[in-house]
Amino acid sequence: MLYPQTNLFRQVFDLSGFWDFRFDPQGRGLDEGWPEGLGETYPIAVPASWNDQFADERDYLGPAWYQTRFDLPWGWEQKRVFLRFGSVNYLAQVWLNGVFIGQHEGGHLPFEFEITSCVQREGNLLIVRVEGHLAPDRVPPGNVPADPLDAFGSANYPPTSFDFFPYCGIQRPVLLYAVPHEGIGDITVITGADGTVCLRVEASGQATRRVTLRGHGTNLAAESDGGEIMLSVPQPALWSPETPNLYDMTVELIGKEGVFDRYTLPVGIRTIEVAGDALLLNGHPIVLKGFGRHEDFPIFGRGYAPPVLIKDYALMKWVGANSFRTTHYPYSEQMLDLADRLGFLVIDETPAVGLFFAEEGLERRLTLCRQYVREMIARDKNHPSVIMWSLANEPHSHRPAAKAFFRDLYDLAKSLDPTRPVTLVSYLGLGEEAFEFLDVVCLNRYFGWYLQQGRLDEGCALLDAELDALHQKYPRPLILTEFGADAVAGHHAQPPEMFSEEYQAEMIARYIAILNRKPFIVGQHVWNLCDFKTGQAVHRVGALNLKGVFTRDRRPKLAAHRLRELWGGL
Ligand code: GCB
């Protein structure tokens, strides 16, 4: 799926701004004809979650309705016109000029509708109904009934099956874009460390495909009438965190009258593979140092907030990190563009967090997970920064159905992208049977926090032993994808005790010392880069998870300084 762009043949128009908004707690909108106009409304900023924009309604999860009007830019009558949503959480239903044009389930991934036949030159009325209820047969699930098999159920409020606030609304940009009637549909780029760049271009219409690749002293071109196109870059400037070299690639379609469509994208030449216990980037072992994170900021909620992205990269670089996981859903496309430019290694994760495997709703959850795997890979396959797909975070895999569920998703991911390792992130450890076929073992651990509370010696000894046991059972690279402790900024204790900055810093440093001793550990991701908003629960003071090494407004705690020493950000 290509991100819309503007050039001689294509054009993008961003509908971000203040839209009209209306809550619909009684669910009257459909009966009262709101698809044709909302009547009385209040202004709302788009994109941004709705929850923190008003004085009340923080916990209201929908339905709610959005409305905006637009005219077509000049010259678009000759084009195909699409409407594209970057992310709407959770269920979106869309009407244009009173006509229902489609719906999409699941946040954090883009969807689009062709509107060529129903868009007017002037006075278009766009209406979006959004609904974010938590339900056991949605992914991620919510309102999950207690399960006697694994003592799991939703206990917090709102009743999520995950530990972050279920922000709702239009959270990423809504774009209107125009492309030629015949043109480039999709591009897939696969690179080799020897400098081969292999391209698949999907296009409609009779055309020659011309590809040019420029940068780092190279200026190559190739043409083809279909099928794959191969380029070979002599002495390639490979992409890596230390040298995030990108080439400019341009794909053009040429017909009888000349060029009639063009698309440009940055290309990083690199390989990623698992070999024995190692994770190899361009044939060399790498160790991921970084974080789990959240798209989370006061007032914006989970809304796209460009300065926060820049700040978070600056903080990660300051600490010496080279990597992050898109916990627990795919991040904005802009975040990945920046990862390509700035040299970060990304584990890209689907929104499948907190899955459970009771019979009821299972088929539906699997269907949704398949959809997310497809949509994520279609969106992110061309980013050199993305080095691994994560199918899920902390599934409650106690029932036998879990293994077949993940086998299905693993095979799907591999069939769509045979070039990247596929994993899932587990808290079960030895009991996670999907590790039998996954390429990399990813584990979250909080010994010395949720267990062995206040007893770091005991916790660290357990961690040490478990990592070895896990590696013996599943001999492949292992990443500790989460570890950390809550710390109230400004709370200090000597000797360290839980919730003090000292305890958090010491726990993280002691974990890292253990990880550094084990050659099969190829990654250490601290939970979390920043404090973030959660639902209400006794263990979430102020409805915040305080495991950030930075506060929610991005100020360092002691642990950030300690990490900087350990990871060489100094
Ligand atoms: C986990 C989850 C993460 C939570 C974290 C915690 O294992 O993957 O979503 O926020 O623990 O702090 O409890």
Coordinates of C-alpha atoms and ligand atoms in Angstrom, one line a residue:
M1 CA 0.0 0.0 0.0
L2 CA 1.6 3.2 -1.1
Y3 CA 1.5 6.4 1.0
P4 CA -0.1 9.2 -1.0
Q5 CA 2.3 11.7 -2.5
T6 CA 2.3 14.9 -4.6
N7 CA 4.1 15.1 -7.9
L8 CA 3.3 15.9 -11.5
F9 CA 0.8 13.1 -11.7
R10 CA -0.5 12.7 -8.1
Q11 CA -1.8 15.0 -5.5
V12 CA -2.6 14.9 -1.8
F13 CA -4.9 17.2 0.2
D14 CA -4.8 16.9 4.0
L15 CA -8.2 17.2 5.7
S16 CA -6.7 17.8 9.1
G17 CA -8.1 20.6 11.1
F18 CA -11.2 21.4 13.2
W19 CA -14.1 19.1 12.3
D20 CA -17.7 19.1 13.7
F21 CA -18.3 16.5 16.3
R22 CA -21.2 15.0 18.2
F23 CA -21.4 12.2 20.9
D24 CA -24.3 9.8 20.4
P25 CA -24.7 8.0 23.8
Q26 CA -28.3 6.9 22.9
G27 CA -27.3 5.5 19.5
R28 CA -29.8 7.8 17.8
G29 CA -27.7 8.9 14.9
L30 CA -28.6 6.3 12.3
D31 CA -32.4 6.6 12.9
E32 CA -32.3 10.4 12.9
G33 CA -30.4 10.6 9.6
W34 CA -27.1 11.9 10.9
P35 CA -25.3 10.4 7.8
E36 CA -26.9 13.3 5.9
G37 CA -25.7 16.0 8.4
L38 CA -25.1 16.1 12.2
G39 CA -27.2 19.1 13.2
E40 CA -25.9 20.6 16.4
T41 CA -22.2 20.0 16.8
Y42 CA -19.1 21.0 18.8
P43 CA -15.6 21.6 17.2
I44 CA -13.0 18.9 17.5
A45 CA -9.4 18.6 16.4
V46 CA -8.6 16.0 13.8
P47 CA -6.4 14.0 14.1
A48 CA -6.4 13.4 17.9
S49 CA -8.2 11.1 20.3
W50 CA -11.5 12.6 21.5
N51 CA -11.1 11.5 25.1
D52 CA -8.9 14.3 26.5
Q53 CA -10.1 17.1 24.3
F54 CA -13.2 17.9 26.4
A55 CA -14.0 18.6 30.1
D56 CA -16.1 15.4 30.5
E57 CA -16.4 12.2 28.4
R58 CA -12.9 10.9 29.0
D59 CA -14.1 7.3 29.4
Y60 CA -16.8 7.5 26.7
L61 CA -15.9 5.0 24.0
G62 CA -18.6 5.8 21.5
P63 CA -20.5 6.0 19.3
A64 CA -19.6 9.5 18.2
W65 CA -19.9 11.3 14.9
Y66 CA -17.5 13.5 12.9
Q67 CA -18.3 15.8 10.0
T68 CA -16.4 18.0 7.6
R69 CA -16.9 19.6 4.2
F70 CA -14.5 19.9 1.3
D71 CA -14.2 21.0 -2.3
L72 CA -12.1 19.2 -4.8
P73 CA -8.8 20.9 -5.7
W74 CA -8.6 22.3 -9.2
G75 CA -7.9 19.7 -11.9
W76 CA -9.0 16.6 -10.1
E77 CA -11.9 15.8 -12.4
Q78 CA -9.6 13.9 -14.7
K79 CA -8.3 11.7 -11.8
R80 CA -9.3 8.8 -9.6
V81 CA -10.0 10.2 -6.2
F82 CA -9.5 8.3 -2.9
L83 CA -10.2 9.1 0.7
R84 CA -7.6 7.6 3.1
F85 CA -7.7 7.3 6.9
G86 CA -4.4 6.7 8.7
S87 CA -6.0 5.3 11.8
V88 CA -9.5 5.3 13.3
N89 CA -10.0 3.5 16.6
Y90 CA -11.9 1.3 16.7
L91 CA -14.8 0.9 14.2
A92 CA -15.3 3.5 11.5
Q93 CA -18.3 3.9 9.2
V94 CA -18.1 6.5 6.5
W95 CA -20.6 8.4 4.4
L96 CA -19.9 10.9 1.6
N97 CA -22.8 13.1 0.5
G98 CA -25.2 10.9 2.3
V99 CA -24.0 7.7 0.5
F100 CA -22.4 5.0 2.7
I101 CA -19.0 4.3 1.2
G102 CA -17.6 1.7 3.6
Q103 CA -16.4 0.7 7.0
H104 CA -13.2 -0.5 8.7
E105 CA -12.6 -2.4 11.9
G106 CA -9.4 -2.0 14.0
G107 CA -7.3 1.1 14.9
H108 CA -3.7 1.9 14.0
L109 CA -3.8 0.7 10.4
P110 CA -4.8 2.7 7.3
F111 CA -7.8 2.1 5.1
E112 CA -9.1 3.9 2.1
F113 CA -12.1 4.2 -0.3
E114 CA -12.2 5.2 -3.9
I115 CA -14.7 8.0 -4.2
T116 CA -14.3 8.9 -7.9
S117 CA -18.0 8.2 -8.7
C118 CA -19.6 9.9 -5.7
V119 CA -17.4 12.9 -5.0
Q120 CA -18.6 16.3 -6.2
R121 CA -16.5 19.2 -7.4
E122 CA -17.9 21.4 -4.6
G123 CA -19.6 21.1 -1.2
N124 CA -18.8 17.5 -0.3
L125 CA -20.1 16.4 3.1
L126 CA -18.0 13.8 4.8
I127 CA -19.5 12.0 7.9
V128 CA -17.7 9.4 10.0
R129 CA -19.3 7.4 12.8
V130 CA -16.7 6.0 15.3
E131 CA -17.3 3.4 17.9
G132 CA -14.7 2.0 20.3
H133 CA -16.5 -0.3 22.7
L134 CA -14.5 -3.0 24.3
A135 CA -15.7 -6.5 23.4
P136 CA -14.3 -10.0 23.8
D137 CA -14.6 -10.7 20.1
R138 CA -12.7 -7.6 19.1
V139 CA -8.9 -7.3 18.8
P140 CA -7.6 -6.1 21.1
P141 CA -10.3 -7.6 23.3
G142 CA -12.0 -6.0 26.2
N143 CA -14.8 -6.8 28.7
V144 CA -13.3 -10.3 28.8
P145 CA -15.1 -12.6 31.2
A146 CA -12.9 -14.2 33.9
D147 CA -11.4 -17.5 32.7
P148 CA -11.0 -20.2 35.3
L149 CA -8.1 -21.7 33.3
D150 CA -5.7 -18.7 33.5
A151 CA -7.2 -16.3 36.1
F152 CA -7.5 -13.7 33.4
G153 CA -10.3 -11.2 33.0
S154 CA -10.7 -7.4 32.6
A155 CA -10.4 -5.9 36.1
N156 CA -9.5 -2.2 35.3
Y157 CA -11.7 0.6 34.1
P158 CA -12.4 1.0 31.2
P159 CA -12.3 -2.8 31.1
T160 CA -9.5 -3.4 28.6
S161 CA -7.5 -6.6 28.3
F162 CA -4.4 -4.4 27.9
D163 CA -2.5 -1.9 30.0
F164 CA -3.0 1.4 28.1
F165 CA -5.9 3.8 27.8
P166 CA -8.4 2.8 25.0
Y167 CA -8.2 6.1 23.2
C168 CA -10.9 6.5 20.5
G169 CA -11.4 8.6 17.4
I170 CA -9.7 9.7 14.2
Q171 CA -6.2 9.5 15.4
R172 CA -4.1 10.0 12.3
P173 CA -4.5 12.2 9.2
V174 CA -7.4 11.9 6.8
L175 CA -6.1 12.4 3.3
L176 CA -7.8 13.1 0.0
Y177 CA -5.7 12.1 -2.9
A178 CA -5.8 11.9 -6.7
V179 CA -4.0 9.5 -9.0
P180 CA -4.2 8.9 -12.8
H181 CA -6.8 6.5 -14.1
E182 CA -4.1 4.1 -15.2
G183 CA -1.1 4.0 -12.9
I184 CA 1.1 2.5 -10.3
G185 CA -0.8 0.3 -7.8
D186 CA 1.9 -1.0 -5.5
I187 CA 5.7 -1.4 -5.2
T188 CA 7.6 -4.0 -3.3
V189 CA 11.4 -3.6 -2.8
I190 CA 13.7 -6.4 -1.7
T191 CA 17.4 -5.7 -1.2
G192 CA 20.6 -7.8 -0.8
A193 CA 23.8 -6.8 0.9
D194 CA 25.6 -7.3 -2.4
G195 CA 23.7 -4.3 -3.7
T196 CA 20.9 -6.1 -5.6
V197 CA 17.6 -4.2 -5.5
C198 CA 14.7 -6.2 -6.7
L199 CA 11.5 -4.5 -7.4
R200 CA 7.9 -5.7 -8.1
V201 CA 5.7 -3.0 -9.6
E202 CA 2.0 -3.5 -9.8
A203 CA 0.5 -1.3 -12.4
S204 CA -2.6 -1.0 -14.6
G205 CA -2.5 -0.1 -18.3
Q206 CA 0.0 -0.9 -21.0
A207 CA 3.3 0.6 -20.0
T208 CA 7.0 0.3 -19.6
R209 CA 8.2 0.5 -16.1
R210 CA 11.3 2.6 -15.6
V211 CA 13.2 2.6 -12.4
T212 CA 16.0 5.0 -11.4
L213 CA 18.0 4.8 -8.2
R214 CA 20.2 7.7 -7.1
G215 CA 22.4 8.6 -4.2
H216 CA 25.8 7.9 -2.7
G217 CA 27.5 8.3 -6.1
T218 CA 25.1 6.0 -7.9
N219 CA 22.8 6.8 -10.7
L220 CA 21.2 3.6 -12.1
A221 CA 18.2 3.0 -14.4
A222 CA 16.4 -0.1 -15.6
E223 CA 13.3 -0.7 -17.7
S224 CA 10.9 -3.6 -18.0
D225 CA 7.5 -4.4 -19.5
G226 CA 6.3 -6.3 -16.4
G227 CA 7.5 -8.8 -13.8
E228 CA 10.5 -8.1 -11.6
I229 CA 13.1 -5.4 -12.1
M230 CA 16.6 -6.0 -10.9
L231 CA 19.2 -3.3 -10.2
S232 CA 22.7 -3.9 -9.0
V233 CA 24.4 -1.2 -7.1
P234 CA 28.2 -1.5 -7.1
Q235 CA 29.8 -1.0 -3.7
P236 CA 26.4 -0.2 -2.1
A237 CA 26.2 2.2 0.9
L238 CA 24.4 -0.2 3.1
W239 CA 21.7 0.9 5.6
S240 CA 22.4 0.4 9.3
P241 CA 21.8 2.3 12.5
E242 CA 25.3 3.8 12.3
T243 CA 24.9 4.7 8.7
P244 CA 21.2 5.0 7.8
N245 CA 22.0 5.4 4.0
L246 CA 19.0 5.9 1.8
Y247 CA 18.8 6.0 -2.0
D248 CA 16.2 7.9 -3.9
M249 CA 14.1 5.5 -6.0
T250 CA 11.8 6.7 -8.7
V251 CA 9.4 4.4 -10.5
E252 CA 7.7 5.7 -13.7
L253 CA 5.2 4.3 -16.1
I254 CA 5.8 5.2 -19.8
G255 CA 3.1 4.8 -22.4
K256 CA 2.8 6.0 -26.1
E257 CA 2.5 9.6 -25.0
G258 CA 5.4 9.5 -22.5
V259 CA 5.5 9.3 -18.7
F260 CA 1.9 9.1 -17.2
D261 CA 2.6 8.1 -13.5
R262 CA 5.5 8.4 -11.1
Y263 CA 6.1 7.4 -7.5
T264 CA 9.3 8.0 -5.5
L265 CA 10.4 6.3 -2.3
P266 CA 13.6 6.1 -0.2
V267 CA 15.3 2.7 -0.3
G268 CA 17.7 1.4 2.2
I269 CA 19.9 -1.5 1.1
R270 CA 20.2 -4.1 3.9
T271 CA 19.6 -7.7 4.8
I272 CA 18.2 -9.2 8.0
E273 CA 18.4 -12.8 9.0
V274 CA 18.5 -15.2 11.9
A275 CA 21.6 -17.5 12.0
G276 CA 21.8 -19.8 14.9
D277 CA 21.7 -17.7 18.1
A278 CA 22.4 -14.5 16.2
L279 CA 20.4 -11.8 14.5
L280 CA 22.4 -10.6 11.5
L281 CA 22.1 -7.2 9.9
N282 CA 24.0 -7.1 6.6
G283 CA 25.7 -10.4 7.7
H284 CA 26.9 -9.0 11.1
P285 CA 25.5 -9.7 14.5
I286 CA 23.4 -6.9 16.1
V287 CA 22.1 -6.2 19.6
L288 CA 18.9 -4.2 19.9
K289 CA 19.0 -1.6 22.6
G290 CA 15.9 0.4 23.2
F291 CA 12.3 0.5 24.4
G292 CA 8.7 -0.3 24.2
R293 CA 6.8 3.0 23.8
H294 CA 3.3 4.3 23.4
E295 CA 1.7 6.8 21.1
D296 CA 0.6 8.8 24.1
F297 CA 0.7 12.4 25.1
P298 CA -1.6 14.7 27.2
I299 CA -4.6 16.1 25.3
F300 CA -3.5 14.5 22.0
G301 CA -4.1 11.1 23.4
R302 CA -3.0 8.7 20.7
G303 CA -3.3 11.4 18.1
Y304 CA -0.5 12.0 15.5
A305 CA 1.7 14.7 17.1
P306 CA 4.8 15.4 15.0
P307 CA 6.9 17.3 17.6
V308 CA 6.5 14.4 20.0
L309 CA 7.9 12.0 17.4
I310 CA 11.0 14.2 16.9
K311 CA 11.4 14.5 20.7
D312 CA 11.2 10.8 21.3
Y313 CA 13.8 10.1 18.7
A314 CA 16.0 12.8 20.2
L315 CA 15.6 11.2 23.7
M316 CA 16.2 7.7 22.4
K317 CA 19.4 8.9 20.7
W318 CA 20.5 10.8 23.8
V319 CA 20.2 7.6 25.8
G320 CA 22.1 5.5 23.2
A321 CA 19.2 3.4 22.0
N322 CA 19.1 1.9 18.4
S323 CA 15.8 0.2 18.4
F324 CA 12.1 0.0 19.6
R325 CA 9.1 -2.2 19.3
T326 CA 5.8 -0.6 18.2
T327 CA 4.1 -1.7 21.4
H328 CA 1.3 -2.6 21.1
Y329 CA 0.1 -1.6 17.6
P330 CA 1.7 -0.3 14.4
Y331 CA 2.8 3.3 14.9
S332 CA 2.2 6.1 12.4
E333 CA 3.8 5.8 9.0
Q334 CA 5.7 9.0 9.8
M335 CA 7.3 7.3 12.8
L336 CA 8.7 4.6 10.5
D337 CA 9.8 7.2 7.9
L338 CA 11.9 8.8 10.6
A339 CA 13.2 5.4 11.8
D340 CA 14.5 4.9 8.2
R341 CA 16.2 8.3 8.2
L342 CA 17.6 8.2 11.7
G343 CA 18.7 4.6 11.8
F344 CA 16.4 2.7 14.2
L345 CA 15.7 -1.0 14.1
V346 CA 12.0 -1.6 14.5
I347 CA 10.0 -4.6 15.7
D348 CA 6.7 -3.9 14.1
E349 CA 3.8 -5.3 16.1
T350 CA 0.1 -5.8 15.2
P351 CA -2.7 -4.6 17.5
A352 CA -3.2 -8.1 18.8
V353 CA -2.5 -7.5 22.5
G354 CA -4.1 -9.4 25.4
L355 CA -5.5 -12.2 23.1
F356 CA -7.2 -15.1 24.8
F357 CA -8.3 -18.4 23.4
A358 CA -11.7 -19.4 24.9
E359 CA -13.9 -20.9 22.1
E360 CA -16.3 -18.0 22.0
G361 CA -15.4 -15.4 19.5
L362 CA -12.1 -17.2 18.6
E363 CA -12.8 -17.5 14.9
R364 CA -13.6 -13.8 14.7
R365 CA -10.5 -12.8 16.6
L366 CA -8.4 -14.9 14.2
T367 CA -10.0 -13.3 11.2
L368 CA -9.2 -9.9 12.6
C369 CA -5.6 -10.9 13.4
R370 CA -5.1 -12.1 9.8
Q371 CA -6.5 -8.8 8.6
Y372 CA -4.0 -6.9 10.8
V373 CA -1.0 -9.0 9.6
R374 CA -2.0 -8.3 6.0
E375 CA -2.6 -4.6 6.5
M376 CA 0.6 -4.1 8.5
I377 CA 2.9 -5.9 6.0
A378 CA 1.2 -4.2 3.1
R379 CA 1.8 -0.8 4.8
D380 CA 5.3 -1.3 6.1
K381 CA 7.1 -3.8 3.9
N382 CA 9.4 -1.2 2.2
H383 CA 10.9 0.3 5.4
P384 CA 14.5 -0.8 5.9
S385 CA 14.1 0.1 9.6
V386 CA 11.5 -2.7 10.0
I387 CA 13.5 -5.8 10.7
M388 CA 10.9 -8.1 12.3
W389 CA 7.1 -8.7 12.5
S390 CA 5.6 -9.3 15.9
L391 CA 2.2 -11.2 15.7
A392 CA 1.1 -10.3 19.2
N393 CA 2.0 -9.1 22.7
E394 CA 1.4 -11.3 25.8
P395 CA -1.3 -13.7 24.5
H396 CA -2.9 -15.8 27.3
S397 CA -1.8 -18.9 25.5
H398 CA -2.9 -21.4 28.1
R399 CA -5.4 -23.2 25.9
P400 CA -4.2 -25.6 23.2
A401 CA -5.9 -23.5 20.5
A402 CA -3.2 -20.8 20.9
K403 CA -0.5 -22.8 19.1
A404 CA -2.6 -23.4 15.9
F405 CA -3.8 -19.8 16.0
F406 CA -0.2 -18.5 15.8
R407 CA 0.9 -21.1 13.3
D408 CA -1.7 -19.8 11.0
L409 CA -0.6 -16.2 11.5
Y410 CA 3.1 -17.1 11.2
D411 CA 2.5 -18.9 7.9
L412 CA 0.5 -16.0 6.6
A413 CA 3.3 -13.4 7.6
K414 CA 5.9 -15.6 6.0
S415 CA 3.9 -16.0 2.8
L416 CA 3.5 -12.2 2.5
D417 CA 7.1 -11.5 3.4
P418 CA 9.7 -14.2 3.4
T419 CA 12.5 -11.7 4.1
R420 CA 11.9 -10.8 7.7
P421 CA 12.0 -12.9 11.0
V422 CA 8.6 -13.3 12.6
T423 CA 8.0 -13.4 16.4
L424 CA 5.5 -12.9 19.2
V425 CA 6.1 -11.5 22.6
S426 CA 5.3 -13.8 25.5
Y427 CA 5.0 -13.7 29.3
L428 CA 4.6 -17.5 29.5
G429 CA 8.2 -18.2 28.7
L430 CA 8.8 -22.0 28.7
G431 CA 5.0 -22.6 28.3
E432 CA 4.7 -20.6 25.1
E433 CA 4.4 -23.4 22.6
A434 CA 4.5 -21.1 19.5
F435 CA 8.2 -20.6 20.2
E436 CA 8.7 -24.0 18.6
F437 CA 8.3 -22.4 15.1
L438 CA 8.8 -18.7 15.7
D439 CA 12.2 -17.3 14.4
V440 CA 13.1 -15.3 17.5
V441 CA 12.1 -15.8 21.2
C442 CA 10.7 -12.6 22.8
L443 CA 10.0 -12.5 26.5
N444 CA 8.7 -9.9 29.0
R445 CA 9.8 -10.2 32.6
Y446 CA 9.1 -8.3 35.8
F447 CA 10.9 -10.3 38.5
G448 CA 11.6 -8.0 41.3
W449 CA 8.5 -6.0 40.5
Y450 CA 5.2 -7.8 40.2
L451 CA 6.9 -10.9 41.6
Q452 CA 9.6 -10.9 44.3
Q453 CA 8.4 -7.4 45.1
G454 CA 11.3 -5.3 46.5
R455 CA 13.7 -8.3 46.3
L456 CA 16.0 -7.6 43.4
D457 CA 18.5 -10.3 44.3
E458 CA 15.9 -13.0 44.2
G459 CA 14.3 -11.6 41.0
C460 CA 17.6 -11.3 39.2
A461 CA 18.6 -14.9 40.1
L462 CA 15.3 -16.1 38.7
L463 CA 15.7 -14.1 35.5
D464 CA 19.3 -15.5 35.0
A465 CA 18.1 -19.1 35.4
E466 CA 15.0 -18.7 33.3
L467 CA 16.8 -17.1 30.3
D468 CA 19.2 -20.1 30.2
A469 CA 16.4 -22.6 30.4
L470 CA 14.4 -20.9 27.7
H471 CA 17.4 -20.8 25.4
Q472 CA 18.0 -24.5 26.1
K473 CA 14.5 -25.4 25.1
Y474 CA 14.3 -23.0 22.2
P475 CA 17.8 -22.5 20.9
R476 CA 17.5 -19.3 18.9
P477 CA 18.1 -15.6 19.4
L478 CA 16.2 -14.2 22.4
I479 CA 15.1 -10.6 23.1
L480 CA 14.0 -9.4 26.5
T481 CA 11.3 -7.2 25.0
E482 CA 10.1 -5.7 28.4
F483 CA 11.6 -5.2 31.8
G484 CA 11.4 -2.3 34.2
A485 CA 9.7 -0.8 37.3
D486 CA 7.4 2.0 38.0
A487 CA 9.0 5.1 39.5
V488 CA 7.3 8.3 40.7
A489 CA 9.5 11.1 39.4
G490 CA 11.1 12.9 42.3
H491 CA 10.6 10.1 44.8
H492 CA 13.9 8.9 46.2
A493 CA 15.0 6.2 48.6
Q494 CA 18.3 4.9 49.9
P495 CA 18.5 1.9 50.1
P496 CA 16.3 1.7 46.9
E497 CA 12.7 0.8 47.4
M498 CA 9.8 0.2 45.0
F499 CA 8.5 3.3 43.2
S500 CA 11.7 5.3 43.9
E501 CA 13.8 6.5 41.0
E502 CA 16.7 4.5 42.5
Y503 CA 14.9 1.2 42.5
Q504 CA 13.9 1.6 38.8
A505 CA 17.5 2.6 37.8
E506 CA 19.0 -0.3 39.8
M507 CA 16.6 -2.9 38.5
I508 CA 17.2 -1.9 34.9
A509 CA 21.0 -1.8 35.4
R510 CA 21.0 -5.2 37.0
Y511 CA 18.9 -6.8 34.3
I512 CA 21.2 -5.4 31.7
A513 CA 24.2 -6.8 33.4
I514 CA 22.6 -10.3 33.2
L515 CA 21.6 -9.8 29.5
N516 CA 25.1 -8.6 28.5
R517 CA 26.6 -11.9 29.8
K518 CA 24.5 -14.1 27.5
P519 CA 25.6 -14.2 23.8
F520 CA 22.2 -15.5 22.7
I521 CA 20.4 -12.4 23.9
V522 CA 20.1 -10.1 20.9
G523 CA 18.0 -7.4 22.3
Q524 CA 17.2 -5.5 25.5
H525 CA 14.1 -3.3 25.4
V526 CA 13.2 -1.4 28.6
W527 CA 9.6 -0.9 29.4
N528 CA 8.9 2.0 28.8
L529 CA 10.4 5.1 27.1
C530 CA 7.9 7.4 28.9
D531 CA 5.1 7.2 31.5
F532 CA 1.8 6.7 29.8
K533 CA -1.9 6.8 30.4
T534 CA -3.8 3.7 31.4
G535 CA -7.3 2.9 32.7
Q536 CA -8.0 3.1 36.4
A537 CA -6.7 0.3 38.6
V538 CA -5.2 0.0 42.1
H539 CA -1.8 -0.5 40.7
R540 CA -2.0 2.5 38.4
V541 CA -1.6 5.6 40.5
G542 CA -3.2 8.6 38.7
A543 CA -4.2 6.2 35.9
L544 CA -0.7 6.2 34.7
N545 CA 1.9 3.5 34.1
L546 CA 5.0 5.0 35.6
K547 CA 7.6 2.6 34.1
G548 CA 8.8 5.4 31.8
V549 CA 12.5 6.3 32.1
F550 CA 11.1 9.7 31.1
T551 CA 8.0 11.2 32.5
R552 CA 4.9 11.7 30.3
D553 CA 6.1 15.2 29.4
R554 CA 9.5 13.7 28.5
R555 CA 11.8 14.7 31.5
P556 CA 14.5 12.2 32.5
K557 CA 14.3 10.1 35.6
L558 CA 17.5 8.7 37.2
A559 CA 17.1 5.5 35.1
A560 CA 17.4 7.5 31.8
H561 CA 20.8 8.8 33.0
R562 CA 21.9 5.3 34.1
L563 CA 20.8 3.9 30.7
R564 CA 22.8 6.6 29.0
E565 CA 26.0 5.4 30.7
L566 CA 25.2 1.7 30.0
W567 CA 24.3 2.2 26.4
G568 CA 26.9 4.7 25.4
G569 CA 24.6 7.7 24.8
L570 CA 27.3 9.7 26.6
Ligands
GCB1 C1 3.4 -6.1 30.3 C2 2.7 -5.6 29.1 C3 2.6 -4.0 29.0 C4 2.4 -3.5 30.4 C5 3.5 -3.9 31.3 C6 3.4 -3.4 32.7 O1 3.9 -7.2 30.3 O2 3.1 -6.1 27.9 O3 1.6 -3.7 28.1 O4 2.2 -2.1 30.4 O5 3.6 -5.3 31.4 O6 3.9 -2.3 33.1 O7 2.7 -4.0 33.5

